[in-house]
mmCIF file with all atom_site columns, C-alpha atoms and ligand atoms in Angstrom:
data_model
loop_
_atom_site.group_PDB
_atom_site.id
_atom_site.type_symbol
_atom_site.label_atom_id
_atom_site.label_alt_id
_atom_site.label_comp_id
_atom_site.label_asym_id
_atom_site.label_entity_id
_atom_site.label_seq_id
_atom_site.pdbx_PDB_ins_code
_atom_site.Cartn_x
_atom_site.Cartn_y
_atom_site.Cartn_z
_atom_site.occupancy
_atom_site.B_iso_or_equiv
_atom_site.pdbx_formal_charge
_atom_site.auth_seq_id
_atom_site.auth_comp_id
_atom_site.auth_asym_id
_atom_site.auth_atom_id
_atom_site.pdbx_PDB_model_num
ATOM   1   C  CA  . MET A 1 1   ? 111.542 82.508  111.862 1.00 94.00 ? 990  MET A CA  1
ATOM   2   C  CA  . LYS A 1 2   ? 113.558 84.291  109.277 1.00 97.00 ? 991  LYS A CA  1
ATOM   3   C  CA  . ILE A 1 3   ? 112.449 85.845  106.013 1.00 98.00 ? 992  ILE A CA  1
ATOM   4   C  CA  . ARG A 1 4   ? 114.516 86.269  102.990 1.00 98.00 ? 993  ARG A CA  1
ATOM   5   C  CA  . PHE A 1 5   ? 114.888 89.744  101.535 1.00 98.00 ? 994  PHE A CA  1
ATOM   6   C  CA  . LEU A 1 6   ? 116.291 90.415  98.217  1.00 98.00 ? 995  LEU A CA  1
ATOM   7   C  CA  . ILE A 1 7   ? 117.487 94.079  98.356  1.00 98.00 ? 996  ILE A CA  1
ATOM   8   C  CA  . TYR A 1 8   ? 118.367 96.208  95.368  1.00 97.00 ? 997  TYR A CA  1
ATOM   9   C  CA  . ARG A 1 9   ? 121.998 97.495  95.435  1.00 96.00 ? 998  ARG A CA  1
ATOM   10  C  CA  . PHE A 1 10  ? 123.422 100.014 93.060  1.00 91.00 ? 999  PHE A CA  1
ATOM   11  C  CA  . ASN A 1 11  ? 125.717 103.051 93.242  1.00 85.00 ? 1000 ASN A CA  1
ATOM   12  C  CA  . SER A 1 12  ? 125.394 105.593 90.602  1.00 81.00 ? 1001 SER A CA  1
ATOM   13  C  CA  . GLN A 1 13  ? 128.671 107.311 91.676  1.00 81.00 ? 1002 GLN A CA  1
ATOM   14  C  CA  . LYS A 1 14  ? 130.773 104.288 91.093  1.00 80.00 ? 1003 LYS A CA  1
ATOM   15  C  CA  . LYS A 1 15  ? 128.798 103.264 87.998  1.00 70.00 ? 1004 LYS A CA  1
ATOM   16  C  CA  . GLY A 1 16  ? 128.460 100.045 89.848  1.00 67.00 ? 1005 GLY A CA  1
ATOM   17  C  CA  . LYS A 1 17  ? 126.434 97.113  88.469  1.00 79.00 ? 1006 LYS A CA  1
ATOM   18  C  CA  . LEU A 1 18  ? 122.924 96.615  89.549  1.00 83.00 ? 1007 LEU A CA  1
ATOM   19  C  CA  . LYS A 1 19  ? 122.682 93.517  91.853  1.00 92.00 ? 1008 LYS A CA  1
ATOM   20  C  CA  . TYR A 1 20  ? 120.213 92.052  94.462  1.00 95.00 ? 1009 TYR A CA  1
ATOM   21  C  CA  . ASN A 1 21  ? 121.816 90.956  97.765  1.00 97.00 ? 1010 ASN A CA  1
ATOM   22  C  CA  . LEU A 1 22  ? 120.019 88.425  99.878  1.00 98.00 ? 1011 LEU A CA  1
ATOM   23  C  CA  . TYR A 1 23  ? 119.653 89.006  103.551 1.00 98.00 ? 1012 TYR A CA  1
ATOM   24  C  CA  . ASN A 1 24  ? 117.948 86.669  106.085 1.00 98.00 ? 1013 ASN A CA  1
ATOM   25  C  CA  . VAL A 1 25  ? 116.169 88.857  108.515 1.00 98.00 ? 1014 VAL A CA  1
ATOM   26  C  CA  . PRO A 1 26  ? 114.512 87.552  111.820 1.00 98.00 ? 1015 PRO A CA  1
ATOM   27  C  CA  . TYR A 1 27  ? 110.834 88.233  111.678 1.00 97.00 ? 1016 TYR A CA  1
ATOM   28  C  CA  . LYS A 1 28  ? 108.999 90.049  114.636 1.00 96.00 ? 1017 LYS A CA  1
ATOM   29  C  CA  . LYS A 1 29  ? 105.308 90.531  114.762 1.00 97.00 ? 1018 LYS A CA  1
ATOM   30  C  CA  . GLY A 1 30  ? 104.333 94.016  113.424 1.00 97.00 ? 1019 GLY A CA  1
ATOM   31  C  CA  . MET A 1 31  ? 107.760 94.494  111.814 1.00 98.00 ? 1020 MET A CA  1
ATOM   32  C  CA  . THR A 1 32  ? 107.764 97.176  109.087 1.00 98.00 ? 1021 THR A CA  1
ATOM   33  C  CA  . VAL A 1 33  ? 109.765 97.247  105.867 1.00 98.00 ? 1022 VAL A CA  1
ATOM   34  C  CA  . LEU A 1 34  ? 111.719 100.158 107.379 1.00 98.00 ? 1023 LEU A CA  1
ATOM   35  C  CA  . ASP A 1 35  ? 112.520 97.827  110.432 1.00 98.00 ? 1024 ASP A CA  1
ATOM   36  C  CA  . VAL A 1 36  ? 113.814 95.290  107.924 1.00 98.00 ? 1025 VAL A CA  1
ATOM   37  C  CA  . VAL A 1 37  ? 116.137 97.747  106.179 1.00 98.00 ? 1026 VAL A CA  1
ATOM   38  C  CA  . ALA A 1 38  ? 117.331 99.228  109.520 1.00 98.00 ? 1027 ALA A CA  1
ATOM   39  C  CA  . PHE A 1 39  ? 118.076 95.631  110.735 1.00 98.00 ? 1028 PHE A CA  1
ATOM   40  C  CA  . VAL A 1 40  ? 120.121 94.910  107.655 1.00 98.00 ? 1029 VAL A CA  1
ATOM   41  C  CA  . TYR A 1 41  ? 122.044 98.173  108.072 1.00 98.00 ? 1030 TYR A CA  1
ATOM   42  C  CA  . LYS A 1 42  ? 122.614 97.671  111.747 1.00 98.00 ? 1031 LYS A CA  1
ATOM   43  C  CA  . ASN A 1 43  ? 123.487 93.945  111.840 1.00 98.00 ? 1032 ASN A CA  1
ATOM   44  C  CA  . LEU A 1 44  ? 124.367 92.688  108.403 1.00 98.00 ? 1033 LEU A CA  1
ATOM   45  C  CA  . ASP A 1 45  ? 125.516 95.453  105.998 1.00 97.00 ? 1034 ASP A CA  1
ATOM   46  C  CA  . PRO A 1 46  ? 126.298 99.017  106.970 1.00 97.00 ? 1035 PRO A CA  1
ATOM   47  C  CA  . THR A 1 47  ? 126.834 100.020 103.423 1.00 96.00 ? 1036 THR A CA  1
ATOM   48  C  CA  . LEU A 1 48  ? 122.993 99.839  102.582 1.00 97.00 ? 1037 LEU A CA  1
ATOM   49  C  CA  . ALA A 1 49  ? 121.683 103.224 101.731 1.00 97.00 ? 1038 ALA A CA  1
ATOM   50  C  CA  . PHE A 1 50  ? 118.084 104.111 102.420 1.00 98.00 ? 1039 PHE A CA  1
ATOM   51  C  CA  . ARG A 1 51  ? 116.090 107.262 103.330 1.00 98.00 ? 1040 ARG A CA  1
ATOM   52  C  CA  . TYR A 1 52  ? 113.791 108.054 106.215 1.00 98.00 ? 1041 TYR A CA  1
ATOM   53  C  CA  . GLU A 1 53  ? 112.928 110.653 108.777 1.00 98.00 ? 1042 GLU A CA  1
ATOM   54  C  CA  . CYS A 1 54  ? 109.648 110.718 110.775 1.00 98.00 ? 1043 CYS A CA  1
ATOM   55  C  CA  . ARG A 1 55  ? 108.809 106.965 111.006 1.00 97.00 ? 1044 ARG A CA  1
ATOM   56  C  CA  . GLN A 1 56  ? 105.092 108.021 111.160 1.00 97.00 ? 1045 GLN A CA  1
ATOM   57  C  CA  . GLY A 1 57  ? 103.925 108.290 107.553 1.00 97.00 ? 1046 GLY A CA  1
ATOM   58  C  CA  . ILE A 1 58  ? 104.187 112.045 107.477 1.00 97.00 ? 1047 ILE A CA  1
ATOM   59  C  CA  . CYS A 1 59  ? 107.521 113.121 105.917 1.00 98.00 ? 1048 CYS A CA  1
ATOM   60  C  CA  . GLY A 1 60  ? 107.137 111.118 102.736 1.00 97.00 ? 1049 GLY A CA  1
ATOM   61  C  CA  . THR A 1 61  ? 110.813 110.246 102.504 1.00 98.00 ? 1050 THR A CA  1
ATOM   62  C  CA  . CYS A 1 62  ? 110.716 106.410 102.867 1.00 98.00 ? 1051 CYS A CA  1
ATOM   63  C  CA  . GLY A 1 63  ? 109.082 105.136 99.783  1.00 98.00 ? 1052 GLY A CA  1
ATOM   64  C  CA  . VAL A 1 64  ? 110.325 101.990 98.266  1.00 98.00 ? 1053 VAL A CA  1
ATOM   65  C  CA  . MET A 1 65  ? 108.881 99.172  96.134  1.00 97.00 ? 1054 MET A CA  1
ATOM   66  C  CA  . LEU A 1 66  ? 107.993 96.081  98.200  1.00 98.00 ? 1055 LEU A CA  1
ATOM   67  C  CA  . ASN A 1 67  ? 107.392 93.014  95.961  1.00 97.00 ? 1056 ASN A CA  1
ATOM   68  C  CA  . LYS A 1 68  ? 107.019 95.437  93.068  1.00 95.00 ? 1057 LYS A CA  1
ATOM   69  C  CA  . LYS A 1 69  ? 104.494 97.721  94.644  1.00 96.00 ? 1058 LYS A CA  1
ATOM   70  C  CA  . PRO A 1 70  ? 105.249 101.189 95.998  1.00 97.00 ? 1059 PRO A CA  1
ATOM   71  C  CA  . VAL A 1 71  ? 104.819 101.634 99.730  1.00 98.00 ? 1060 VAL A CA  1
ATOM   72  C  CA  . LEU A 1 72  ? 105.885 103.875 102.576 1.00 98.00 ? 1061 LEU A CA  1
ATOM   73  C  CA  . SER A 1 73  ? 108.355 101.546 104.319 1.00 98.00 ? 1062 SER A CA  1
ATOM   74  C  CA  . CYS A 1 74  ? 107.818 103.065 107.804 1.00 98.00 ? 1063 CYS A CA  1
ATOM   75  C  CA  . SER A 1 75  ? 104.008 102.322 107.609 1.00 97.00 ? 1064 SER A CA  1
ATOM   76  C  CA  . THR A 1 76  ? 103.851 99.047  105.815 1.00 98.00 ? 1065 THR A CA  1
ATOM   77  C  CA  . GLN A 1 77  ? 104.123 95.855  107.832 1.00 98.00 ? 1066 GLN A CA  1
ATOM   78  C  CA  . VAL A 1 78  ? 105.824 92.792  106.465 1.00 98.00 ? 1067 VAL A CA  1
ATOM   79  C  CA  . ASP A 1 79  ? 103.626 89.901  105.513 1.00 97.00 ? 1068 ASP A CA  1
ATOM   80  C  CA  . SER A 1 80  ? 105.246 86.935  107.112 1.00 97.00 ? 1069 SER A CA  1
ATOM   81  C  CA  . SER A 1 81  ? 103.533 84.343  104.918 1.00 97.00 ? 1070 SER A CA  1
ATOM   82  C  CA  . ILE A 1 82  ? 105.820 85.414  101.993 1.00 97.00 ? 1071 ILE A CA  1
ATOM   83  C  CA  . LYS A 1 83  ? 109.080 83.671  102.616 1.00 95.00 ? 1072 LYS A CA  1
ATOM   84  C  CA  . THR A 1 84  ? 111.228 85.500  99.967  1.00 97.00 ? 1073 THR A CA  1
ATOM   85  C  CA  . GLN A 1 85  ? 110.533 89.167  99.396  1.00 98.00 ? 1074 GLN A CA  1
ATOM   86  C  CA  . MET A 1 86  ? 111.996 91.887  97.237  1.00 98.00 ? 1075 MET A CA  1
ATOM   87  C  CA  . ILE A 1 87  ? 112.687 95.569  98.300  1.00 98.00 ? 1076 ILE A CA  1
ATOM   88  C  CA  . GLU A 1 88  ? 113.712 97.988  95.551  1.00 98.00 ? 1077 GLU A CA  1
ATOM   89  C  CA  . PRO A 1 89  ? 113.897 101.759 95.049  1.00 97.00 ? 1078 PRO A CA  1
ATOM   90  C  CA  . LEU A 1 90  ? 110.735 103.567 93.734  1.00 96.00 ? 1079 LEU A CA  1
ATOM   91  C  CA  . ALA A 1 91  ? 110.129 102.813 90.105  1.00 93.00 ? 1080 ALA A CA  1
ATOM   92  C  CA  . ASN A 1 92  ? 110.276 105.698 87.550  1.00 91.00 ? 1081 ASN A CA  1
ATOM   93  C  CA  . PHE A 1 93  ? 112.927 107.564 89.498  1.00 92.00 ? 1082 PHE A CA  1
ATOM   94  C  CA  . PRO A 1 94  ? 116.631 107.548 88.657  1.00 91.00 ? 1083 PRO A CA  1
ATOM   95  C  CA  . VAL A 1 95  ? 118.526 105.706 91.474  1.00 93.00 ? 1084 VAL A CA  1
ATOM   96  C  CA  . GLU A 1 96  ? 121.277 107.420 93.468  1.00 93.00 ? 1085 GLU A CA  1
ATOM   97  C  CA  . LYS A 1 97  ? 122.283 104.668 95.627  1.00 94.00 ? 1086 LYS A CA  1
ATOM   98  C  CA  . ASP A 1 98  ? 120.563 101.458 96.749  1.00 96.00 ? 1087 ASP A CA  1
ATOM   99  C  CA  . LEU A 1 99  ? 117.049 102.446 97.910  1.00 98.00 ? 1088 LEU A CA  1
ATOM   100 C  CA  . ILE A 1 100 ? 117.613 106.234 97.524  1.00 97.00 ? 1089 ILE A CA  1
ATOM   101 C  CA  . VAL A 1 101 ? 116.249 107.906 94.403  1.00 96.00 ? 1090 VAL A CA  1
ATOM   102 C  CA  . ASN A 1 102 ? 116.946 111.174 92.789  1.00 94.00 ? 1091 ASN A CA  1
ATOM   103 C  CA  . LEU A 1 103 ? 114.043 113.511 93.253  1.00 92.00 ? 1092 LEU A CA  1
ATOM   104 C  CA  . GLU A 1 104 ? 115.433 116.261 91.045  1.00 92.00 ? 1093 GLU A CA  1
ATOM   105 C  CA  . PRO A 1 105 ? 113.430 115.554 87.794  1.00 89.00 ? 1094 PRO A CA  1
ATOM   106 C  CA  . VAL A 1 106 ? 110.302 115.461 89.851  1.00 89.00 ? 1095 VAL A CA  1
ATOM   107 C  CA  . LEU A 1 107 ? 111.024 118.510 91.780  1.00 91.00 ? 1096 LEU A CA  1
ATOM   108 C  CA  . LYS A 1 108 ? 111.804 120.276 88.484  1.00 90.00 ? 1097 LYS A CA  1
ATOM   109 C  CA  . ARG A 1 109 ? 108.346 119.314 87.147  1.00 89.00 ? 1098 ARG A CA  1
ATOM   110 C  CA  . TYR A 1 110 ? 106.801 120.407 90.467  1.00 88.00 ? 1099 TYR A CA  1
ATOM   111 C  CA  . GLN A 1 111 ? 108.326 123.863 90.256  1.00 91.00 ? 1100 GLN A CA  1
ATOM   112 C  CA  . LYS A 1 112 ? 106.649 124.364 86.841  1.00 91.00 ? 1101 LYS A CA  1
ATOM   113 C  CA  . ILE A 1 113 ? 103.188 123.896 88.299  1.00 93.00 ? 1102 ILE A CA  1
ATOM   114 C  CA  . LYS A 1 114 ? 103.799 126.602 91.006  1.00 94.00 ? 1103 LYS A CA  1
ATOM   115 C  CA  . PRO A 1 115 ? 102.988 124.555 94.124  1.00 93.00 ? 1104 PRO A CA  1
ATOM   116 C  CA  . TYR A 1 116 ? 101.870 127.412 96.172  1.00 93.00 ? 1105 TYR A CA  1
ATOM   117 C  CA  . LEU A 1 117 ? 99.061  129.859 96.366  1.00 91.00 ? 1106 LEU A CA  1
ATOM   118 C  CA  . ASP A 1 118 ? 99.471  132.469 93.724  1.00 91.00 ? 1107 ASP A CA  1
ATOM   119 C  CA  . ARG A 1 119 ? 97.662  135.692 92.670  1.00 88.00 ? 1108 ARG A CA  1
ATOM   120 C  CA  . ILE A 1 120 ? 95.807  135.284 96.107  1.00 86.00 ? 1109 ILE A CA  1
ATOM   121 C  CA  . HIS A 1 121 ? 92.143  136.341 96.389  1.00 87.00 ? 1110 HIS A CA  1
ATOM   122 C  CA  . LYS A 1 122 ? 91.184  137.582 99.753  1.00 88.00 ? 1111 LYS A CA  1
ATOM   123 C  CA  . VAL A 1 123 ? 88.008  135.480 100.445 1.00 88.00 ? 1112 VAL A CA  1
ATOM   124 C  CA  . ILE A 1 124 ? 86.353  133.951 103.452 1.00 87.00 ? 1113 ILE A CA  1
ATOM   125 C  CA  . ILE A 1 125 ? 86.649  130.244 103.226 1.00 86.00 ? 1114 ILE A CA  1
ATOM   126 C  CA  . THR A 1 126 ? 83.606  128.296 104.329 1.00 89.00 ? 1115 THR A CA  1
ATOM   127 C  CA  . LYS A 1 127 ? 84.024  124.837 105.999 1.00 90.00 ? 1116 LYS A CA  1
ATOM   128 C  CA  . LYS A 1 128 ? 82.317  123.281 102.818 1.00 88.00 ? 1117 LYS A CA  1
ATOM   129 C  CA  . LYS A 1 129 ? 84.896  125.004 100.650 1.00 85.00 ? 1118 LYS A CA  1
ATOM   130 C  CA  . SER A 1 130 ? 87.812  123.988 102.874 1.00 89.00 ? 1119 SER A CA  1
ATOM   131 C  CA  . ASN A 1 131 ? 86.632  120.381 102.871 1.00 89.00 ? 1120 ASN A CA  1
ATOM   132 C  CA  . GLU A 1 132 ? 86.793  120.323 99.106  1.00 88.00 ? 1121 GLU A CA  1
ATOM   133 C  CA  . SER A 1 133 ? 90.503  120.906 99.133  1.00 92.00 ? 1122 SER A CA  1
ATOM   134 C  CA  . LYS A 1 134 ? 91.124  118.911 102.313 1.00 95.00 ? 1123 LYS A CA  1
ATOM   135 C  CA  . VAL A 1 135 ? 91.529  115.541 100.769 1.00 96.00 ? 1124 VAL A CA  1
ATOM   136 C  CA  . PHE A 1 136 ? 94.260  116.841 98.328  1.00 97.00 ? 1125 PHE A CA  1
ATOM   137 C  CA  . ARG A 1 137 ? 96.027  118.698 101.052 1.00 97.00 ? 1126 ARG A CA  1
ATOM   138 C  CA  . LYS A 1 138 ? 96.823  115.337 102.650 1.00 97.00 ? 1127 LYS A CA  1
ATOM   139 C  CA  . CYS A 1 139 ? 99.462  114.600 100.038 1.00 97.00 ? 1128 CYS A CA  1
ATOM   140 C  CA  . ILE A 1 140 ? 102.945 114.094 101.702 1.00 97.00 ? 1129 ILE A CA  1
ATOM   141 C  CA  . GLU A 1 141 ? 104.774 114.165 98.210  1.00 96.00 ? 1130 GLU A CA  1
ATOM   142 C  CA  . CYS A 1 142 ? 106.048 110.619 98.703  1.00 97.00 ? 1131 CYS A CA  1
ATOM   143 C  CA  . GLY A 1 143 ? 106.223 109.842 95.067  1.00 95.00 ? 1132 GLY A CA  1
ATOM   144 C  CA  . CYS A 1 144 ? 104.464 106.461 95.495  1.00 96.00 ? 1133 CYS A CA  1
ATOM   145 C  CA  . CYS A 1 145 ? 101.942 107.476 92.869  1.00 95.00 ? 1134 CYS A CA  1
ATOM   146 C  CA  . ILE A 1 146 ? 104.737 108.169 90.406  1.00 94.00 ? 1135 ILE A CA  1
ATOM   147 C  CA  . ALA A 1 147 ? 106.149 104.714 91.003  1.00 94.00 ? 1136 ALA A CA  1
ATOM   148 C  CA  . GLY A 1 148 ? 102.647 103.272 90.803  1.00 90.00 ? 1137 GLY A CA  1
ATOM   149 C  CA  . SER A 1 149 ? 102.383 102.383 87.112  1.00 83.00 ? 1138 SER A CA  1
ATOM   150 C  CA  . PRO A 1 150 ? 105.816 101.376 85.933  1.00 72.00 ? 1139 PRO A CA  1
ATOM   151 C  CA  . ASP A 1 151 ? 104.388 100.156 82.562  1.00 67.00 ? 1140 ASP A CA  1
ATOM   152 C  CA  . LEU A 1 152 ? 102.971 103.391 81.461  1.00 66.00 ? 1141 LEU A CA  1
ATOM   153 C  CA  . SER A 1 153 ? 105.125 105.921 83.277  1.00 67.00 ? 1142 SER A CA  1
ATOM   154 C  CA  . LYS A 1 154 ? 107.687 107.638 81.349  1.00 70.00 ? 1143 LYS A CA  1
ATOM   155 C  CA  . LYS A 1 155 ? 105.464 108.715 78.384  1.00 69.00 ? 1144 LYS A CA  1
ATOM   156 C  CA  . ILE A 1 156 ? 102.484 109.898 80.405  1.00 72.00 ? 1145 ILE A CA  1
ATOM   157 C  CA  . PHE A 1 157 ? 104.402 111.211 83.475  1.00 75.00 ? 1146 PHE A CA  1
ATOM   158 C  CA  . SER A 1 158 ? 107.203 113.135 81.751  1.00 78.00 ? 1147 SER A CA  1
ATOM   159 C  CA  . ASP A 1 159 ? 104.967 116.373 81.520  1.00 84.00 ? 1148 ASP A CA  1
ATOM   160 C  CA  . LEU A 1 160 ? 102.510 115.949 84.243  1.00 91.00 ? 1149 LEU A CA  1
ATOM   161 C  CA  . ASP A 1 161 ? 103.057 113.339 86.986  1.00 93.00 ? 1150 ASP A CA  1
ATOM   162 C  CA  . PRO A 1 162 ? 100.428 112.242 89.415  1.00 94.00 ? 1151 PRO A CA  1
ATOM   163 C  CA  . MET A 1 163 ? 101.921 114.005 92.418  1.00 95.00 ? 1152 MET A CA  1
ATOM   164 C  CA  . SER A 1 164 ? 101.833 117.384 90.566  1.00 95.00 ? 1153 SER A CA  1
ATOM   165 C  CA  . LEU A 1 165 ? 98.363  116.820 89.267  1.00 96.00 ? 1154 LEU A CA  1
ATOM   166 C  CA  . VAL A 1 166 ? 97.145  116.214 92.929  1.00 97.00 ? 1155 VAL A CA  1
ATOM   167 C  CA  . LYS A 1 167 ? 98.727  119.501 93.881  1.00 96.00 ? 1156 LYS A CA  1
ATOM   168 C  CA  . ILE A 1 168 ? 96.983  121.296 90.978  1.00 97.00 ? 1157 ILE A CA  1
ATOM   169 C  CA  . ALA A 1 169 ? 93.601  119.880 92.157  1.00 97.00 ? 1158 ALA A CA  1
ATOM   170 C  CA  . ARG A 1 170 ? 94.577  121.096 95.625  1.00 97.00 ? 1159 ARG A CA  1
ATOM   171 C  CA  . TYR A 1 171 ? 94.688  124.659 94.296  1.00 96.00 ? 1160 TYR A CA  1
ATOM   172 C  CA  . VAL A 1 172 ? 91.762  124.355 91.983  1.00 96.00 ? 1161 VAL A CA  1
ATOM   173 C  CA  . THR A 1 173 ? 89.705  123.626 95.065  1.00 96.00 ? 1162 THR A CA  1
ATOM   174 C  CA  . ASP A 1 174 ? 90.983  126.568 97.010  1.00 94.00 ? 1163 ASP A CA  1
ATOM   175 C  CA  . PRO A 1 175 ? 89.151  129.861 96.303  1.00 92.00 ? 1164 PRO A CA  1
ATOM   176 C  CA  . ARG A 1 176 ? 92.034  131.891 97.252  1.00 94.00 ? 1165 ARG A CA  1
ATOM   177 C  CA  . ASP A 1 177 ? 94.220  130.840 94.381  1.00 93.00 ? 1166 ASP A CA  1
ATOM   178 C  CA  . GLY A 1 178 ? 94.005  133.022 91.214  1.00 93.00 ? 1167 GLY A CA  1
ATOM   179 C  CA  . LEU A 1 179 ? 95.904  130.979 88.678  1.00 94.00 ? 1168 LEU A CA  1
ATOM   180 C  CA  . ASP A 1 180 ? 94.012  129.251 85.838  1.00 95.00 ? 1169 ASP A CA  1
ATOM   181 C  CA  . ARG A 1 181 ? 95.165  125.791 87.039  1.00 95.00 ? 1170 ARG A CA  1
ATOM   182 C  CA  . LYS A 1 182 ? 92.798  123.727 84.778  1.00 95.00 ? 1171 LYS A CA  1
ATOM   183 C  CA  . SER A 1 183 ? 94.295  125.329 81.757  1.00 95.00 ? 1172 SER A CA  1
ATOM   184 C  CA  . MET A 1 184 ? 97.770  124.425 83.120  1.00 94.00 ? 1173 MET A CA  1
ATOM   185 C  CA  . ALA A 1 185 ? 96.699  120.944 83.702  1.00 95.00 ? 1174 ALA A CA  1
ATOM   186 C  CA  . LYS A 1 186 ? 95.180  120.668 80.110  1.00 94.00 ? 1175 LYS A CA  1
ATOM   187 C  CA  . LYS A 1 187 ? 98.497  122.010 78.512  1.00 92.00 ? 1176 LYS A CA  1
ATOM   188 C  CA  . SER A 1 188 ? 100.504 119.683 80.553  1.00 91.00 ? 1177 SER A CA  1
ATOM   189 C  CA  . GLY A 1 189 ? 98.620  116.587 79.186  1.00 90.00 ? 1178 GLY A CA  1
ATOM   190 C  CA  . ILE A 1 190 ? 95.930  115.676 81.796  1.00 94.00 ? 1179 ILE A CA  1
ATOM   191 C  CA  . SER A 1 191 ? 93.909  114.147 78.888  1.00 93.00 ? 1180 SER A CA  1
ATOM   192 C  CA  . ARG A 1 192 ? 96.507  111.280 78.746  1.00 91.00 ? 1181 ARG A CA  1
ATOM   193 C  CA  . TYR A 1 193 ? 95.308  110.116 82.149  1.00 93.00 ? 1182 TYR A CA  1
ATOM   194 C  CA  . THR A 1 194 ? 92.696  107.482 81.652  1.00 92.00 ? 1183 THR A CA  1
ATOM   195 C  CA  . GLU A 1 195 ? 89.973  106.676 84.240  1.00 93.00 ? 1184 GLU A CA  1
ATOM   196 C  CA  . GLU A 1 196 ? 91.649  103.160 84.586  1.00 93.00 ? 1185 GLU A CA  1
ATOM   197 C  CA  . LEU A 1 197 ? 94.967  104.695 85.294  1.00 92.00 ? 1186 LEU A CA  1
ATOM   198 C  CA  . GLY A 1 198 ? 93.437  107.047 87.848  1.00 95.00 ? 1187 GLY A CA  1
ATOM   199 C  CA  . LYS A 1 199 ? 91.990  104.145 89.672  1.00 95.00 ? 1188 LYS A CA  1
ATOM   200 C  CA  . LYS A 1 200 ? 95.105  102.366 89.712  1.00 94.00 ? 1189 LYS A CA  1
ATOM   201 C  CA  . LEU A 1 201 ? 97.016  105.250 91.094  1.00 95.00 ? 1190 LEU A CA  1
ATOM   202 C  CA  . THR A 1 202 ? 94.437  105.928 93.719  1.00 97.00 ? 1191 THR A CA  1
ATOM   203 C  CA  . LEU A 1 203 ? 94.928  102.309 95.051  1.00 96.00 ? 1192 LEU A CA  1
ATOM   204 C  CA  . VAL A 1 204 ? 98.624  103.058 95.498  1.00 96.00 ? 1193 VAL A CA  1
ATOM   205 C  CA  . CYS A 1 205 ? 98.382  106.344 97.492  1.00 98.00 ? 1194 CYS A CA  1
ATOM   206 C  CA  . PRO A 1 206 ? 99.296  105.629 101.163 1.00 97.00 ? 1195 PRO A CA  1
ATOM   207 C  CA  . ARG A 1 207 ? 97.184  108.748 102.114 1.00 97.00 ? 1196 ARG A CA  1
ATOM   208 C  CA  . GLY A 1 208 ? 94.141  107.401 100.495 1.00 97.00 ? 1197 GLY A CA  1
ATOM   209 C  CA  . ILE A 1 209 ? 93.908  110.550 98.128  1.00 98.00 ? 1198 ILE A CA  1
ATOM   210 C  CA  . PRO A 1 210 ? 91.431  109.887 95.297  1.00 98.00 ? 1199 PRO A CA  1
ATOM   211 C  CA  . ILE A 1 211 ? 93.747  110.666 92.464  1.00 97.00 ? 1200 ILE A CA  1
ATOM   212 C  CA  . ASP A 1 212 ? 91.055  109.459 89.999  1.00 97.00 ? 1201 ASP A CA  1
ATOM   213 C  CA  . GLU A 1 213 ? 88.913  112.210 91.350  1.00 97.00 ? 1202 GLU A CA  1
ATOM   214 C  CA  . ALA A 1 214 ? 91.640  114.853 90.936  1.00 98.00 ? 1203 ALA A CA  1
ATOM   215 C  CA  . ILE A 1 215 ? 92.039  113.738 87.420  1.00 97.00 ? 1204 ILE A CA  1
ATOM   216 C  CA  . ALA A 1 216 ? 88.227  113.970 86.681  1.00 97.00 ? 1205 ALA A CA  1
ATOM   217 C  CA  . LEU A 1 217 ? 88.163  117.447 88.278  1.00 97.00 ? 1206 LEU A CA  1
ATOM   218 C  CA  . LEU A 1 218 ? 91.033  118.627 86.123  1.00 97.00 ? 1207 LEU A CA  1
ATOM   219 C  CA  . LYS A 1 219 ? 89.524  117.309 82.927  1.00 95.00 ? 1208 LYS A CA  1
ATOM   220 C  CA  . LYS A 1 220 ? 86.262  119.122 83.457  1.00 91.00 ? 1209 LYS A CA  1
HETATM 221 S  S1  . SF4 B 2 .   ? 99.195  111.675 95.935  1.00 54.70 ? 852  SF4 B S1  1
HETATM 222 FE FE1 . SF4 B 2 .   ? 99.614  110.075 97.474  1.00 54.70 ? 852  SF4 B FE1 1
HETATM 223 S  S2  . SF4 B 2 .   ? 100.987 108.673 96.492  1.00 54.70 ? 852  SF4 B S2  1
HETATM 224 FE FE2 . SF4 B 2 .   ? 101.167 110.679 95.354  1.00 54.70 ? 852  SF4 B FE2 1
HETATM 225 S  S3  . SF4 B 2 .   ? 102.815 111.785 96.330  1.00 54.70 ? 852  SF4 B S3  1
HETATM 226 FE FE3 . SF4 B 2 .   ? 100.825 112.368 97.276  1.00 54.70 ? 852  SF4 B FE3 1
HETATM 227 S  S4  . SF4 B 2 .   ? 100.675 111.010 99.076  1.00 54.70 ? 852  SF4 B S4  1
HETATM 228 FE FE4 . SF4 B 2 .   ? 102.213 110.174 97.894  1.00 54.70 ? 852  SF4 B FE4 1
HETATM 229 S  S1  . FES B 3 .   ? 109.833 108.046 107.459 1.00 54.70 ? 853  FES B S1  1
HETATM 230 FE FE1 . FES B 3 .   ? 108.387 109.714 107.188 1.00 54.70 ? 853  FES B FE1 1
HETATM 231 S  S2  . FES B 3 .   ? 106.877 108.887 105.944 1.00 54.70 ? 853  FES B S2  1
HETATM 232 FE FE2 . FES B 3 .   ? 108.075 107.124 106.387 1.00 54.70 ? 853  FES B FE2 1
#
């Protein structure tokens, strides 16, 4: 059985026109979205550009939109009941080439929130305290949450995107960190995140991070 995949093609260097190429890919049980693009690259079109590293859901480099939803391509199996499917780069990011997005704007925002322990307090961390930040430490910086709300994105995410707010929550729950992270979140516009948006973003996160809880924590 073959599945039809419409794959986004664009080259920012050549100011090429955006187009979707159609590829017929033989389906194998358990096949992932990354297997699909790798098959296309190896057998049908070696010019297709895409990104991946670990193939294990750890490195966070392989995010794409599958049928308009952000997913990690290495950890998402193809649903064989859908005969024509669409693979696109992550929404809300500028596109470099095909499925590869430019992470620079996000990394610039990320720098602003100081994504590291700062003004460190020397404290003994209890297991209970460690568990509070554990859930937010699971973030692999894949950007799926940033792509998770194409309709609302630019306005809300331009100051504080969801990946950054999860990182802030990670340090708010770590007693070693000495920065006033909640004020930082408030100044950056955490109030613009509604409960509904938080729930929507939580559903998107491939690591199961409760982004809605991070938002609630930072709004307190
Ligand atoms: S919060 Fe989840 S979706 Fe967002 S960057 Fe981290 S792992 Fe990816
Ligand atoms: S290739 Fe590393 S998370 Fe998918």
